[in-house]
């Protein structure tokens, strides 16, 4: 029964001081304005205002509606402004899902410049999903997925943004530290330390050990990169990580990167998003910045 137009009329009359001025402000005729309020009074069964000479005095009902207009209209107008910005890709929250444990350091190199470029967009990072990263994208729990292993599905787009090499990580005094590359058999007596990820998603298994029909003596999982590298440096095992990450930590922790096999294991970081979101400006901007990141 009470429409936004009724609240706008009450606010305009209060601000402008007369029906004539309010009608001009709202680009209405005075008769149209009076007719609109008259119909509302009929619906509500009460007067909104009464005339006292040339002045209008709000009734108790009118005073309540004016207070309602004063509270609600600014909120509605602000919401419309924000939604318009959302639609133009100028504002919102970019929710990033991570399917790459060691990629946080890489992500930070993108997020810093991105936040400066898009002051109206916040960034949130999620790592645990009830139905995996693909399900999170389809379910609108995230807007973008960071993964080294994209699963191409209709309705999703994955673009490579960063090339890297997956390497074996050993302690600085490990026998493999001086070799040009490691063979699968070199790990048969080793403890392999990985992130807590299914073996089917670990490249050192799927692209290195399993094709050679071999496995490490033991397999241990650790959640954090720092502890993993400290364990490797202490001679408690070996790990497989991106070369750029190992070289970044190498100045602080005594570890060495060793190529996996004669050909190595090249990898890429992909960014995935819903196909219908490919025109959203602040998503495209993040992808552009991600492609420009260079690790030194």
Coordinates of C-alpha atoms in Angstrom, one line a residue:
X1 CA 0.0 0.0 0.0
X2 CA 2.8 2.4 0.9
X3 CA 4.9 3.0 -2.1
X4 CA 8.3 4.6 -2.5
X5 CA 6.7 7.5 -4.4
X6 CA 4.6 8.4 -1.4
X7 CA 7.6 8.6 0.8
X8 CA 9.5 10.7 -1.7
X9 CA 6.5 13.2 -1.8
X10 CA 6.5 13.5 2.0
X11 CA 10.2 14.1 2.1
X12 CA 10.1 16.7 -0.7
X13 CA 7.2 18.6 0.9
X14 CA 9.1 18.7 4.2
X15 CA 12.4 19.8 2.5
X16 CA 10.8 22.3 0.1
X17 CA 8.1 23.7 2.4
X18 CA 5.1 23.6 0.0
X19 CA 3.3 21.3 -2.4
X20 CA 4.2 23.6 -5.4
X21 CA 7.9 23.4 -4.7
X22 CA 7.8 19.7 -3.9
X23 CA 6.0 19.0 -7.2
X24 CA 8.7 20.9 -9.1
X25 CA 11.4 19.0 -7.3
X26 CA 9.8 15.7 -8.3
X27 CA 8.9 16.8 -11.8
X28 CA 5.2 16.3 -11.1
X29 CA 2.2 18.5 -11.4
X30 CA 0.7 19.7 -8.1
X31 CA -2.6 18.0 -8.9
X32 CA -0.8 14.7 -9.5
X33 CA 1.1 15.0 -6.2
X34 CA -2.1 15.8 -4.3
X35 CA -4.0 12.9 -6.1
X36 CA -1.3 10.4 -5.1
X37 CA -1.4 11.3 -1.4
X38 CA -5.2 11.4 -1.5
X39 CA -5.3 7.8 -2.8
X40 CA -2.9 6.8 -0.1
X41 CA -5.2 8.4 2.6
X42 CA -8.1 6.5 1.2
X43 CA -6.2 3.2 1.4
X44 CA -5.0 3.9 4.9
X45 CA -8.3 5.3 6.1
X46 CA -6.6 8.3 7.7
X47 CA -5.4 11.8 6.8
X48 CA -1.7 12.3 6.1
X49 CA -1.8 16.1 6.5
X50 CA -4.4 18.8 7.0
X51 CA -4.5 22.3 5.6
X52 CA -4.3 25.3 8.0
X53 CA -4.7 28.3 5.7
X54 CA -1.8 28.1 3.2
X55 CA 0.2 25.7 5.4
X56 CA 0.2 21.9 5.6
X57 CA 0.3 20.2 9.0
X58 CA 1.2 16.6 9.2
X59 CA -1.0 14.4 11.2
X60 CA 0.3 11.8 13.6
X61 CA 0.2 9.3 10.7
X62 CA 1.9 11.8 8.4
X63 CA 4.7 12.4 11.0
X64 CA 5.3 8.6 11.2
X65 CA 5.5 8.3 7.4
X66 CA 7.9 11.2 7.2
X67 CA 10.2 9.6 9.8
X68 CA 9.9 6.4 7.8
X69 CA 10.9 8.2 4.6
X70 CA 13.8 9.9 6.3
X71 CA 15.2 6.5 7.4
X72 CA 14.4 4.4 4.4
X73 CA 14.9 6.5 1.3
X74 CA 18.6 7.2 1.9
X75 CA 19.2 3.4 2.4
X76 CA 17.3 2.6 -0.8
X77 CA 19.2 5.3 -2.7
X78 CA 22.5 4.0 -1.4
X79 CA 21.6 0.4 -2.3
X80 CA 20.7 1.5 -5.8
X81 CA 24.1 3.3 -6.1
X82 CA 26.0 0.2 -4.9
X83 CA 24.0 -2.2 -7.1
X84 CA 24.7 0.1 -10.1
X85 CA 28.4 -0.1 -9.2
X86 CA 28.2 -3.9 -8.9
X87 CA 26.6 -4.0 -12.3
X88 CA 29.4 -1.9 -13.8
X89 CA 32.0 -4.0 -12.0
X90 CA 33.2 -1.0 -9.9
X91 CA 32.5 -2.3 -6.4
X92 CA 31.9 -5.5 -4.5
X93 CA 33.9 -8.3 -2.8
X94 CA 36.1 -10.6 -4.9
X95 CA 35.9 -14.0 -3.2
X96 CA 38.9 -16.1 -4.3
X97 CA 39.0 -19.9 -3.7
X98 CA 42.4 -21.5 -3.4
X99 CA 43.2 -25.0 -4.6
X100 CA 46.9 -24.4 -4.4
X101 CA 48.5 -24.5 -1.0
X102 CA 51.9 -22.9 -1.9
X103 CA 50.2 -20.2 -4.1
X104 CA 49.5 -17.7 -1.2
X105 CA 52.9 -16.0 -1.6
X106 CA 52.2 -15.6 -5.4
X107 CA 48.6 -14.4 -4.6
X108 CA 49.9 -11.6 -2.3
X109 CA 51.9 -10.2 -5.2
X110 CA 48.6 -9.7 -7.1
X111 CA 46.4 -8.7 -4.2
X112 CA 48.5 -5.7 -3.0
X113 CA 48.5 -3.8 -6.4
X114 CA 44.9 -4.9 -7.0
X115 CA 43.6 -3.3 -3.8
X116 CA 45.3 -0.1 -4.7
X117 CA 43.7 -0.1 -8.1
X118 CA 40.2 -1.0 -6.9
X119 CA 39.6 0.8 -3.6
X120 CA 35.9 -0.1 -3.8
X121 CA 36.5 -3.9 -4.0
X122 CA 37.4 -6.1 -1.0
X123 CA 39.2 -9.4 -1.3
X124 CA 38.3 -12.6 0.6
X125 CA 40.2 -15.9 0.3
X126 CA 38.7 -19.3 1.0
X127 CA 40.4 -22.6 1.0
X128 CA 38.0 -25.2 2.3
X129 CA 34.9 -26.0 0.2
X130 CA 32.1 -28.5 0.9
X131 CA 31.9 -29.6 -2.7
X132 CA 35.4 -28.7 -4.0
X133 CA 36.5 -25.6 -5.9
X134 CA 34.4 -26.3 -9.0
X135 CA 31.3 -26.7 -6.8
X136 CA 32.1 -23.5 -5.1
X137 CA 32.2 -21.7 -8.4
X138 CA 28.9 -23.1 -9.6
X139 CA 27.3 -22.5 -6.2
X140 CA 28.5 -18.8 -6.2
X141 CA 30.4 -19.4 -2.9
X142 CA 33.4 -17.9 -4.7
X143 CA 34.0 -15.7 -7.8
X144 CA 37.4 -17.0 -8.8
X145 CA 39.3 -20.2 -8.3
X146 CA 43.1 -20.4 -8.1
X147 CA 44.3 -23.8 -9.2
X148 CA 47.2 -25.6 -10.9
X149 CA 44.9 -28.4 -12.1
X150 CA 41.8 -26.9 -13.8
X151 CA 38.8 -29.2 -14.4
X152 CA 37.1 -27.7 -17.6
X153 CA 33.3 -27.7 -17.3
X154 CA 30.6 -26.0 -19.4
X155 CA 29.9 -22.6 -18.0
X156 CA 33.4 -22.1 -16.6
X157 CA 36.5 -20.5 -18.0
X158 CA 40.1 -21.2 -16.9
X159 CA 43.0 -19.1 -18.1
X160 CA 46.7 -19.7 -17.3
X161 CA 48.3 -16.7 -15.7
X162 CA 51.7 -17.9 -14.3
X163 CA 54.2 -20.5 -15.5
X164 CA 56.4 -22.4 -13.0
X165 CA 58.3 -25.6 -12.5
X166 CA 57.5 -28.2 -9.8
X167 CA 60.8 -29.4 -8.2
X168 CA 62.1 -31.7 -5.5
X169 CA 63.1 -29.9 -2.3
X170 CA 66.0 -31.4 -0.3
X171 CA 68.2 -30.2 2.5
X172 CA 71.3 -28.3 1.6
X173 CA 73.5 -31.3 2.6
X174 CA 71.3 -34.0 1.1
X175 CA 73.0 -36.4 -1.4
X176 CA 70.6 -35.3 -4.1
X177 CA 71.4 -31.6 -3.6
X178 CA 74.3 -31.8 -6.1
X179 CA 72.5 -33.8 -8.8
X180 CA 71.2 -32.0 -11.9
X181 CA 68.0 -33.9 -11.6
X182 CA 66.3 -36.6 -9.5
X183 CA 65.0 -40.0 -10.7
X184 CA 61.9 -41.6 -9.3
X185 CA 64.1 -44.4 -7.8
X186 CA 65.9 -41.8 -5.7
X187 CA 62.9 -41.4 -3.5
X188 CA 62.4 -45.1 -2.7
X189 CA 64.2 -44.7 0.6
X190 CA 62.9 -41.2 1.4
X191 CA 60.1 -39.7 3.5
X192 CA 58.0 -37.6 1.1
X193 CA 56.3 -34.6 2.8
X194 CA 53.3 -33.1 1.0
X195 CA 50.3 -30.9 1.7
X196 CA 47.2 -32.8 2.9
X197 CA 45.9 -33.4 -0.6
X198 CA 44.7 -36.6 -2.3
X199 CA 47.5 -38.5 -4.1
X200 CA 45.6 -38.2 -7.3
X201 CA 46.1 -34.4 -7.2
X202 CA 49.8 -34.5 -6.4
X203 CA 52.0 -34.1 -9.4
X204 CA 55.0 -35.8 -7.9
X205 CA 52.9 -38.9 -7.7
X206 CA 50.9 -38.6 -11.0
X207 CA 53.7 -37.3 -13.2
X208 CA 56.8 -38.7 -11.5
X209 CA 56.5 -41.7 -9.2
X210 CA 53.4 -43.6 -10.4
X211 CA 54.5 -43.7 -14.1
X212 CA 57.7 -45.2 -12.9
X213 CA 55.8 -47.7 -10.7
X214 CA 57.6 -46.7 -7.6
X215 CA 56.8 -44.9 -4.3
X216 CA 58.6 -43.3 -1.4
X217 CA 59.4 -45.3 1.7
X218 CA 57.0 -43.0 3.7
X219 CA 54.5 -40.3 3.0
X220 CA 53.8 -37.6 5.5
X221 CA 51.5 -34.6 5.3
X222 CA 52.0 -31.1 6.7
X223 CA 49.7 -28.2 6.4
X224 CA 52.1 -25.2 6.3
X225 CA 54.9 -24.4 3.9
X226 CA 57.2 -23.0 6.6
X227 CA 57.1 -26.1 8.7
X228 CA 57.4 -28.4 5.7
X229 CA 60.6 -26.6 4.6
X230 CA 62.0 -26.6 8.2
X231 CA 61.5 -30.4 8.3
X232 CA 63.2 -30.8 4.9
X233 CA 66.2 -28.6 6.1
X234 CA 66.5 -30.8 9.2
X235 CA 66.8 -33.9 7.1
X236 CA 63.4 -35.3 8.1
X237 CA 62.3 -35.8 4.5
X238 CA 62.0 -34.3 1.0
X239 CA 59.1 -32.3 -0.6
X240 CA 57.8 -31.1 -4.0
X241 CA 57.1 -27.4 -4.4
X242 CA 57.3 -24.7 -7.1
X243 CA 60.8 -23.6 -7.9
X244 CA 60.0 -19.9 -7.3
X245 CA 58.8 -20.7 -3.8
X246 CA 61.9 -22.8 -2.9
X247 CA 64.2 -20.0 -4.2
X248 CA 62.3 -17.5 -2.2
X249 CA 62.8 -19.4 1.0
X250 CA 66.3 -20.5 0.1
X251 CA 67.9 -17.4 1.5
X252 CA 66.4 -18.1 4.9
X253 CA 66.2 -21.9 5.1
X254 CA 69.0 -24.2 3.9
X255 CA 67.1 -26.1 1.2
X256 CA 67.9 -26.8 -2.4
X257 CA 65.7 -27.3 -5.5
X258 CA 66.3 -30.3 -7.7
X259 CA 64.7 -30.9 -11.1
X260 CA 62.3 -33.8 -11.2
X261 CA 63.5 -36.0 -14.0
X262 CA 65.5 -35.1 -17.0
X263 CA 62.7 -33.1 -18.6
X264 CA 61.4 -31.5 -15.4
X265 CA 57.7 -30.9 -14.5
X266 CA 56.4 -27.6 -16.0
X267 CA 53.2 -26.3 -14.4
X268 CA 50.9 -23.3 -14.6
X269 CA 48.6 -21.4 -12.2
X270 CA 45.1 -21.0 -13.6
X271 CA 42.4 -18.6 -12.7
X272 CA 38.8 -19.9 -13.2
X273 CA 35.5 -18.0 -13.2
X274 CA 32.0 -18.4 -14.4
X275 CA 31.6 -17.7 -18.1
X276 CA 28.8 -15.2 -17.6
X277 CA 31.1 -13.2 -15.3
X278 CA 33.8 -12.8 -17.9
X279 CA 32.8 -9.1 -18.6
X280 CA 32.9 -8.0 -15.0
X281 CA 35.6 -5.3 -14.9
X282 CA 37.1 -6.0 -11.5
X283 CA 37.4 -9.7 -12.3
X284 CA 39.1 -9.0 -15.6
X285 CA 41.4 -6.5 -13.9
X286 CA 42.5 -9.2 -11.4
X287 CA 43.3 -11.6 -14.2
X288 CA 45.3 -8.9 -16.0
X289 CA 47.4 -8.2 -12.9
X290 CA 47.9 -11.9 -12.3
X291 CA 49.4 -12.3 -15.8
X292 CA 51.8 -9.4 -15.1
X293 CA 53.3 -10.9 -11.9
X294 CA 57.0 -11.8 -12.3
X295 CA 58.8 -13.6 -9.5
X296 CA 62.3 -12.4 -8.8

